Amino acid sequence: MDAAANPMEDETERLRRENQELRAKLADLESMITSLPVPIAISPDATTEHIEVNPAFAALLGVDTDFNISATGPDAQRLPYHICRNGKNVDPQDMPLRKAGRSGQEVHDELEIVRDDGIRYHIYGNAKPFFDETGAVRRVFGAFVDVTDRKRAERALYQSMDALSKANTELQQFAYAASHDLQEPLRTMSSYAQLLERRYGGDKEASEYTAFIVEGVSRMHTLISDLLTYSRVGAASELKRAPFQLGNALQWALLNLDHSLREKKATVTYDEMPEVIANESQMTQLFQNLLSNALKYKGDLPPLIHVGAESDGDEWTVSVRDNGEGIKPEYKDHIFGVFKRLHGREVSGTGIGLAICRKIVENHGGRIWVESDGKNGSNFRFTLPK
Ligand code: ADP
């Protein structure tokens, strides 16, 4: 009887070949796991009393690849490291592979390896159970990512943010104290200049000089009190926000400017304003600064001002558009700086109004900018997160 005619032998040959293929696949898989640069741990059963690691994981733990990292099995060895979660030692029963083996559920975890030699690593990953045909856990597989560098960078970022916020608060306190304390000597200078004028006022030149002193002092006083307002706007971290109708802040600003609006024969129109989560008094100040600029820098025509609001994804964009003299595009960033002005003494102001606007908007997580061709009015726009 030839081989082709023997079905038993055919079947044996097929099984032998399949077995060989399976072994080859398994060997490929094993060498893949061995050479993968990510930390991998495998338990061959649900008890997780024996857990093998690949070279990448062994290198992080500072052990050999034949080391059983399960701390509970009968062949458990003393571990040359300990594992922490959120700074606390993790109980062996609470390790991700063990939990996955016990519960039959996938477990995500972030752990810190603290080695006896002082080296630390942060790993993040998951442990996943595999089941046999009866539904029982057959094997547990854990794959992790070494996130040590990312964690270090995060920590450094938090530290510098903390230092920055402290420096900012100190600077603010300094600006406040300095502007407050500077007012006092100014008052003295002004009073004595006026006294001089009263006593020796007969001399024309002397009168003129004392008038200069009084004027200088008064300008200095305005500068300092504007600086005080700027420092009072505070830091984003101190901002108290609550939901309110932005239209209320606009109405307050219009009320505060009522006199100038009438005097300049201005017309103000506005869209329906949204409800926002913000600081109401700062929003009032923001509108007031932008509206008073629209009046101050009006062109030859009576001011026409429109306040608009539009929804734009996850933020609101609010605009204050005027028909005034406009701003040349090359100055569109410059004007938001402290004490930056494009006008001289002919128009009153210290150049701090828009710096305050920018601080308010940025503290609220928004942006502010101006659109203008330098001829046909300006459109100041700012965003507020929803
Ligand atoms: P201030 O009004 O005290 O000078 P701001 O910071 O409010 O200070 O404005 C800075 C400069 O920007 C102003 O001096 C002015 O030249 C320009 N500016 C601001 N708003 C407008 C506007 N609506 N139209 C034209 N120019 C403006």
Short mmCIF file of C-alpha atoms and ligand atoms in Angstrom, two decimals:
data_model
loop_
_atom_site.label_atom_id
_atom_site.label_comp_id
_atom_site.label_asym_id
_atom_site.label_seq_id
_atom_site.Cartn_x
_atom_site.Cartn_y
_atom_site.Cartn_z
CA MET A 1 0.00 0.00 0.00
CA ASP A 2 1.53 3.39 -0.96
CA ALA A 3 1.54 6.49 1.39
CA ALA A 4 -1.08 8.35 -0.65
CA ALA A 5 -3.52 5.60 -0.02
CA ASN A 6 -3.12 5.70 3.81
CA PRO A 7 -5.42 8.43 5.28
CA MET A 8 -4.12 7.81 8.84
CA GLU A 9 -0.58 8.64 7.77
CA ASP A 10 -1.84 11.67 5.83
CA GLU A 11 -3.53 12.99 8.96
CA THR A 12 -0.42 12.40 11.09
CA GLU A 13 1.73 14.23 8.55
CA ARG A 14 -0.73 17.17 8.47
CA LEU A 15 -0.81 17.38 12.27
CA ARG A 16 2.99 17.20 12.40
CA ARG A 17 3.26 20.05 9.91
CA GLU A 18 0.67 22.14 11.77
CA ASN A 19 2.48 21.49 15.02
CA GLN A 20 5.74 22.61 13.45
CA GLU A 21 4.13 25.78 12.09
CA LEU A 22 2.60 26.54 15.46
CA ARG A 23 5.95 26.07 17.19
CA ALA A 24 7.61 28.38 14.66
CA LYS A 25 4.90 31.01 15.22
CA LEU A 26 5.31 30.72 18.98
CA ALA A 27 9.09 31.08 18.66
CA ASP A 28 8.59 34.18 16.47
CA LEU A 29 6.20 35.62 19.00
CA GLU A 30 8.60 34.92 21.85
CA SER A 31 11.52 36.54 20.07
CA MET A 32 9.29 39.53 19.20
CA ILE A 33 8.36 39.97 22.86
CA THR A 34 12.02 39.59 23.83
CA SER A 35 13.21 42.22 21.38
CA LEU A 36 10.36 44.72 21.89
CA PRO A 37 11.68 47.90 23.54
CA VAL A 38 8.52 48.22 25.71
CA PRO A 39 8.30 46.61 29.17
CA ILE A 40 6.20 43.44 28.97
CA ALA A 41 5.20 40.97 31.72
CA ILE A 42 3.49 37.61 31.26
CA SER A 43 1.90 35.23 33.72
CA PRO A 44 1.24 31.75 32.29
CA ASP A 45 -1.85 31.28 34.50
CA ALA A 46 -4.50 33.12 36.48
CA THR A 47 -2.72 32.74 39.84
CA THR A 48 0.05 35.12 38.66
CA GLU A 49 2.40 33.40 41.09
CA HIS A 50 4.93 33.30 38.35
CA ILE A 51 5.46 36.42 36.23
CA GLU A 52 8.10 36.60 33.52
CA VAL A 53 9.43 39.84 32.12
CA ASN A 54 11.08 40.70 28.81
CA PRO A 55 14.57 42.32 28.74
CA ALA A 56 13.11 45.86 28.48
CA PHE A 57 11.15 45.35 31.71
CA ALA A 58 14.03 43.52 33.44
CA ALA A 59 16.32 46.48 32.65
CA LEU A 60 13.89 48.91 34.30
CA LEU A 61 13.59 46.70 37.39
CA GLY A 62 17.33 46.01 37.53
CA VAL A 63 16.84 42.19 37.49
CA ASP A 64 17.75 39.31 35.14
CA THR A 65 15.22 38.09 32.60
CA ASP A 66 14.74 34.79 34.46
CA PHE A 67 13.68 36.66 37.63
CA ASN A 68 10.12 35.92 38.79
CA ILE A 69 8.68 39.35 39.62
CA SER A 70 5.62 37.89 41.38
CA ALA A 71 6.23 38.63 45.05
CA THR A 72 3.78 35.99 46.27
CA GLY A 73 4.47 32.64 44.59
CA PRO A 74 6.24 29.73 46.34
CA ASP A 75 9.48 30.55 44.49
CA ALA A 76 9.18 34.27 45.33
CA GLN A 77 12.51 36.00 45.81
CA ARG A 78 13.31 39.21 47.62
CA LEU A 79 12.63 42.04 45.18
CA PRO A 80 15.49 44.54 44.71
CA TYR A 81 12.92 47.32 44.25
CA HIS A 82 9.48 48.31 45.44
CA ILE A 83 6.47 49.48 43.49
CA CYS A 84 4.53 52.62 44.41
CA ARG A 85 1.28 54.14 43.25
CA ASN A 86 0.72 57.87 44.00
CA GLY A 87 3.71 57.77 46.36
CA LYS A 88 2.43 54.78 48.43
CA ASN A 89 3.78 51.22 48.42
CA VAL A 90 1.54 48.85 46.48
CA ASP A 91 0.46 45.60 48.13
CA PRO A 92 1.39 42.53 45.96
CA GLN A 93 -2.33 41.61 45.77
CA ASP A 94 -3.00 45.00 44.26
CA MET A 95 -0.54 44.72 41.34
CA PRO A 96 -2.15 45.08 37.88
CA LEU A 97 -1.43 41.53 36.58
CA ARG A 98 -2.70 40.00 39.81
CA LYS A 99 -5.89 42.07 39.73
CA ALA A 100 -6.48 41.19 36.06
CA GLY A 101 -5.93 37.45 36.78
CA ARG A 102 -8.30 37.54 39.74
CA SER A 103 -11.07 39.65 38.20
CA GLY A 104 -10.85 38.58 34.56
CA GLN A 105 -10.96 42.29 33.67
CA GLU A 106 -8.46 44.53 31.92
CA VAL A 107 -6.63 46.76 34.44
CA HIS A 108 -5.02 50.14 33.62
CA ASP A 109 -2.41 51.40 36.04
CA GLU A 110 0.31 53.99 36.55
CA LEU A 111 3.13 52.86 38.82
CA GLU A 112 6.52 53.98 40.06
CA ILE A 113 9.44 51.58 40.31
CA VAL A 114 11.74 52.57 43.18
CA ARG A 115 14.92 50.51 42.92
CA ASP A 116 17.25 49.75 45.83
CA ASP A 117 20.03 51.55 43.95
CA GLY A 118 17.93 54.74 44.06
CA ILE A 119 16.90 54.78 40.39
CA ARG A 120 13.20 55.49 39.77
CA TYR A 121 10.99 54.90 36.77
CA HIS A 122 7.38 55.78 36.02
CA ILE A 123 5.46 53.24 33.95
CA TYR A 124 1.99 53.35 32.55
CA GLY A 125 0.08 50.51 30.92
CA ASN A 126 -2.45 47.74 31.25
CA ALA A 127 -2.76 44.10 32.25
CA LYS A 128 -5.07 42.02 30.08
CA PRO A 129 -6.42 38.53 30.83
CA PHE A 130 -6.71 35.86 28.08
CA PHE A 131 -9.34 33.12 28.41
CA ASP A 132 -9.60 29.43 27.51
CA GLU A 133 -12.63 27.88 25.81
CA THR A 134 -14.39 27.40 29.19
CA GLY A 135 -14.06 31.14 29.91
CA ALA A 136 -11.43 30.70 32.64
CA VAL A 137 -8.36 32.98 32.70
CA ARG A 138 -5.55 31.14 30.96
CA ARG A 139 -2.82 33.75 30.87
CA VAL A 140 -2.28 37.40 31.85
CA PHE A 141 -0.36 39.78 29.68
CA GLY A 142 0.91 43.19 30.80
CA ALA A 143 2.31 45.86 28.46
CA PHE A 144 3.68 49.14 29.80
CA VAL A 145 5.24 52.37 28.59
CA ASP A 146 8.15 54.04 30.32
CA VAL A 147 6.80 57.57 31.01
CA THR A 148 9.67 58.66 33.28
CA ASP A 149 10.86 61.48 31.00
CA ARG A 150 7.32 62.77 30.50
CA LYS A 151 6.70 62.73 34.27
CA ARG A 152 9.98 64.54 34.92
CA ALA A 153 9.10 67.19 32.33
CA GLU A 154 5.62 67.54 33.85
CA ARG A 155 7.08 67.98 37.34
CA ALA A 156 9.58 70.58 36.10
CA LEU A 157 6.73 72.40 34.34
CA TYR A 158 4.60 72.44 37.51
CA GLN A 159 7.57 73.70 39.53
CA SER A 160 8.31 76.52 37.12
CA MET A 161 4.62 77.42 36.90
CA ASP A 162 4.52 77.58 40.68
CA ALA A 163 7.66 79.75 40.81
CA LEU A 164 6.26 81.99 38.08
CA SER A 165 2.98 82.44 39.88
CA LYS A 166 4.83 83.30 43.15
CA ALA A 167 7.05 85.80 41.32
CA ASN A 168 3.95 87.29 39.70
CA THR A 169 2.18 87.71 43.02
CA GLU A 170 5.27 89.34 44.55
CA LEU A 171 5.59 91.69 41.59
CA GLN A 172 1.96 92.60 41.89
CA GLN A 173 2.26 93.30 45.62
CA PHE A 174 5.34 95.40 44.88
CA ALA A 175 3.57 97.37 42.13
CA TYR A 176 0.63 97.95 44.43
CA ALA A 177 2.74 99.04 47.41
CA ALA A 178 5.01 101.21 45.25
CA SER A 179 2.13 102.99 43.51
CA HIS A 180 0.32 103.47 46.80
CA ASP A 181 3.37 104.83 48.65
CA LEU A 182 4.40 107.10 45.78
CA GLN A 183 1.14 109.03 46.05
CA GLU A 184 2.08 110.46 49.44
CA PRO A 185 5.27 112.42 48.44
CA LEU A 186 3.38 113.66 45.38
CA ARG A 187 0.70 115.18 47.60
CA THR A 188 3.44 116.93 49.63
CA MET A 189 5.08 118.31 46.46
CA SER A 190 1.78 119.58 45.16
CA SER A 191 0.85 121.28 48.46
CA TYR A 192 4.23 123.01 48.78
CA ALA A 193 4.19 124.15 45.14
CA GLN A 194 0.78 125.70 45.76
CA LEU A 195 2.09 127.32 48.98
CA LEU A 196 5.03 128.82 47.04
CA GLU A 197 2.62 130.17 44.45
CA ARG A 198 0.46 131.76 47.12
CA ARG A 199 3.39 133.35 48.97
CA TYR A 200 5.59 134.44 46.05
CA GLY A 201 2.93 134.52 43.35
CA GLY A 202 3.85 138.09 42.31
CA ASP A 203 6.73 136.91 40.14
CA LYS A 204 5.44 135.90 36.67
CA GLU A 205 8.23 133.41 36.00
CA ALA A 206 7.97 131.84 39.44
CA SER A 207 4.21 131.40 38.88
CA GLU A 208 4.83 129.75 35.57
CA TYR A 209 7.38 127.34 37.09
CA THR A 210 5.16 126.38 40.00
CA ALA A 211 2.32 125.77 37.52
CA PHE A 212 4.63 123.33 35.68
CA ILE A 213 5.36 121.56 38.96
CA VAL A 214 1.67 121.25 39.80
CA GLU A 215 0.87 119.99 36.31
CA GLY A 216 3.74 117.46 36.40
CA VAL A 217 2.63 116.25 39.80
CA SER A 218 -0.94 115.86 38.64
CA ARG A 219 0.19 113.86 35.59
CA MET A 220 2.37 111.67 37.79
CA HIS A 221 -0.62 111.16 40.07
CA THR A 222 -2.74 109.96 37.09
CA LEU A 223 0.03 107.63 35.90
CA ILE A 224 0.41 106.10 39.34
CA SER A 225 -3.30 105.63 39.89
CA ASP A 226 -3.60 103.96 36.46
CA LEU A 227 -0.72 101.69 37.39
CA LEU A 228 -2.56 100.92 40.61
CA THR A 229 -5.66 99.97 38.61
CA TYR A 230 -3.51 97.76 36.39
CA SER A 231 -1.96 95.96 39.37
CA ARG A 232 -5.42 95.58 40.97
CA VAL A 233 -6.63 93.53 38.01
CA GLY A 234 -4.56 90.79 39.65
CA ALA A 235 -3.48 87.37 38.50
CA ALA A 236 -5.61 84.73 36.78
CA SER A 237 -5.27 82.47 39.85
CA GLU A 238 -7.03 85.06 42.05
CA LEU A 239 -9.86 85.68 39.62
CA LYS A 240 -13.37 85.17 41.03
CA ARG A 241 -15.76 84.11 38.28
CA ALA A 242 -19.48 83.48 38.25
CA PRO A 243 -22.09 82.99 35.53
CA PHE A 244 -23.84 86.25 34.56
CA GLN A 245 -25.33 88.04 31.56
CA LEU A 246 -22.51 89.85 29.74
CA GLY A 247 -25.15 92.40 28.70
CA ASN A 248 -25.26 93.60 32.35
CA ALA A 249 -21.55 94.51 32.24
CA LEU A 250 -22.16 96.39 28.98
CA GLN A 251 -25.08 98.31 30.52
CA TRP A 252 -22.95 99.30 33.54
CA ALA A 253 -20.18 100.54 31.25
CA LEU A 254 -22.68 102.55 29.18
CA LEU A 255 -24.14 104.05 32.35
CA ASN A 256 -20.69 105.03 33.63
CA LEU A 257 -19.93 106.72 30.30
CA ASP A 258 -23.36 108.33 29.92
CA HIS A 259 -22.06 111.88 30.16
CA SER A 260 -19.32 111.46 27.48
CA LEU A 261 -21.67 109.54 25.20
CA ARG A 262 -24.16 112.43 25.23
CA GLU A 263 -21.46 115.05 24.97
CA LYS A 264 -19.97 113.39 21.86
CA LYS A 265 -23.42 112.64 20.41
CA ALA A 266 -22.51 108.98 20.10
CA THR A 267 -24.84 106.23 18.92
CA VAL A 268 -24.28 102.80 20.44
CA THR A 269 -25.97 99.66 19.10
CA TYR A 270 -25.44 96.12 20.35
CA ASP A 271 -26.31 92.47 19.72
CA GLU A 272 -27.85 90.23 22.33
CA MET A 273 -25.03 89.37 24.74
CA PRO A 274 -24.48 85.77 25.97
CA GLU A 275 -24.32 84.42 29.49
CA VAL A 276 -20.65 83.98 30.43
CA ILE A 277 -18.65 82.69 33.39
CA ALA A 278 -16.46 85.65 34.21
CA ASN A 279 -15.73 88.42 36.68
CA GLU A 280 -18.52 90.96 36.22
CA SER A 281 -16.66 94.03 37.46
CA GLN A 282 -13.65 93.25 35.24
CA MET A 283 -15.96 92.77 32.24
CA THR A 284 -17.52 96.18 33.00
CA GLN A 285 -14.05 97.71 33.10
CA LEU A 286 -13.15 96.00 29.80
CA PHE A 287 -16.20 97.41 27.99
CA GLN A 288 -15.69 100.80 29.60
CA ASN A 289 -12.07 101.07 28.44
CA LEU A 290 -12.92 100.02 24.87
CA LEU A 291 -16.00 102.28 24.65
CA SER A 292 -14.22 105.30 26.11
CA ASN A 293 -11.41 104.83 23.57
CA ALA A 294 -13.99 104.69 20.78
CA LEU A 295 -15.21 108.09 22.02
CA LYS A 296 -11.74 109.55 22.63
CA TYR A 297 -10.31 108.56 19.26
CA LYS A 298 -13.36 109.45 17.22
CA GLY A 299 -12.89 110.86 13.76
CA ASP A 300 -14.67 113.88 12.30
CA LEU A 301 -18.10 112.24 12.39
CA PRO A 302 -20.20 111.64 15.51
CA PRO A 303 -19.19 108.26 17.00
CA LEU A 304 -21.09 105.21 15.78
CA ILE A 305 -20.28 102.21 17.97
CA HIS A 306 -21.52 98.65 17.63
CA VAL A 307 -20.95 95.95 20.26
CA GLY A 308 -21.32 92.48 18.74
CA ALA A 309 -21.21 88.93 20.10
CA GLU A 310 -20.96 85.70 18.16
CA SER A 311 -20.64 82.08 19.11
CA ASP A 312 -17.49 80.48 17.73
CA GLY A 313 -17.08 76.80 18.68
CA ASP A 314 -16.16 76.61 22.35
CA GLU A 315 -15.77 80.37 22.78
CA TRP A 316 -17.60 83.68 22.34
CA THR A 317 -16.12 86.45 20.24
CA VAL A 318 -17.16 89.93 21.37
CA SER A 319 -16.38 93.03 19.31
CA VAL A 320 -16.45 96.78 19.89
CA ARG A 321 -16.42 98.48 16.50
CA ASP A 322 -16.17 102.24 15.96
CA ASN A 323 -16.06 104.67 13.05
CA GLY A 324 -13.15 106.66 14.53
CA GLU A 325 -9.71 107.49 13.21
CA GLY A 326 -8.52 103.85 13.14
CA ILE A 327 -5.15 102.33 13.99
CA LYS A 328 -2.37 101.70 11.50
CA PRO A 329 -1.80 97.91 11.20
CA GLU A 330 1.87 98.25 12.30
CA TYR A 331 0.72 99.46 15.76
CA LYS A 332 -1.90 96.79 16.35
CA ASP A 333 0.20 94.90 18.96
CA HIS A 334 2.12 97.90 20.34
CA ILE A 335 -1.02 99.60 21.71
CA PHE A 336 -1.70 96.74 24.16
CA GLY A 337 1.60 97.39 26.02
CA VAL A 338 1.76 99.27 29.35
CA PHE A 339 2.11 103.08 28.82
CA LYS A 340 2.06 102.65 25.04
CA ARG A 341 0.22 105.43 23.19
CA LEU A 342 -0.03 106.68 19.65
CA HIS A 343 -1.19 110.12 20.76
CA GLY A 344 0.48 112.99 22.56
CA ARG A 345 -0.87 115.38 25.19
CA GLU A 346 -3.60 116.59 22.81
CA VAL A 347 -5.71 113.61 23.92
CA SER A 348 -5.74 112.77 27.62
CA GLY A 349 -4.58 109.31 28.63
CA THR A 350 -1.70 107.30 30.06
CA GLY A 351 -1.57 104.38 27.64
CA ILE A 352 -2.64 101.81 30.20
CA GLY A 353 -6.29 101.25 29.21
CA LEU A 354 -5.65 98.59 26.58
CA ALA A 355 -2.97 96.90 28.73
CA ILE A 356 -5.68 96.49 31.38
CA CYS A 357 -8.05 95.10 28.71
CA ARG A 358 -5.45 92.56 27.64
CA LYS A 359 -4.75 91.49 31.23
CA ILE A 360 -8.47 91.04 31.93
CA VAL A 361 -9.08 89.01 28.77
CA GLU A 362 -5.99 86.81 29.16
CA ASN A 363 -6.80 86.18 32.84
CA HIS A 364 -10.14 84.83 31.60
CA GLY A 365 -8.36 82.51 29.13
CA GLY A 366 -9.19 84.61 26.05
CA ARG A 367 -7.40 86.71 23.40
CA ILE A 368 -7.78 90.34 22.38
CA TRP A 369 -6.78 92.04 19.15
CA VAL A 370 -7.72 94.93 16.89
CA GLU A 371 -8.69 94.98 13.24
CA SER A 372 -8.24 98.27 11.39
CA ASP A 373 -6.86 99.61 8.12
CA GLY A 374 -5.82 102.84 9.87
CA LYS A 375 -8.56 104.88 8.13
CA ASN A 376 -12.03 103.47 8.59
CA GLY A 377 -12.46 102.98 12.30
CA SER A 378 -11.29 100.15 14.54
CA ASN A 379 -12.79 96.84 15.53
CA PHE A 380 -11.53 95.62 18.91
CA ARG A 381 -12.32 91.93 19.33
CA PHE A 382 -11.86 89.59 22.26
CA THR A 383 -12.75 85.98 23.02
CA LEU A 384 -14.10 84.38 26.17
CA PRO A 385 -14.22 80.61 26.71
CA LYS A 386 -17.75 79.21 27.06
P1 ADP B 1 -4.83 105.77 26.35
O1 ADP B 1 -6.18 105.89 25.74
O2 ADP B 1 -4.77 106.17 27.77
O3 ADP B 1 -3.78 106.47 25.52
P2 ADP B 1 -4.94 102.96 25.75
O4 ADP B 1 -4.05 101.88 26.24
O5 ADP B 1 -6.40 102.83 26.03
O6 ADP B 1 -4.36 104.27 26.35
O7 ADP B 1 -4.72 103.08 24.18
C1 ADP B 1 -3.43 103.08 23.64
C2 ADP B 1 -3.39 103.84 22.33
O8 ADP B 1 -4.12 103.11 21.34
C3 ADP B 1 -4.09 105.18 22.40
O9 ADP B 1 -3.17 106.18 22.84
C4 ADP B 1 -4.55 105.39 20.98
O10 ADP B 1 -3.49 105.96 20.24
C5 ADP B 1 -4.79 103.99 20.46
N1 ADP B 1 -6.23 103.64 20.46
C6 ADP B 1 -6.88 102.95 21.43
N2 ADP B 1 -8.19 102.78 21.11
C7 ADP B 1 -8.36 103.35 19.90
C8 ADP B 1 -9.48 103.51 19.01
N3 ADP B 1 -10.69 103.02 19.31
N4 ADP B 1 -9.27 104.17 17.85
C9 ADP B 1 -8.05 104.66 17.54
N5 ADP B 1 -6.96 104.54 18.32
C10 ADP B 1 -7.11 103.91 19.49
#
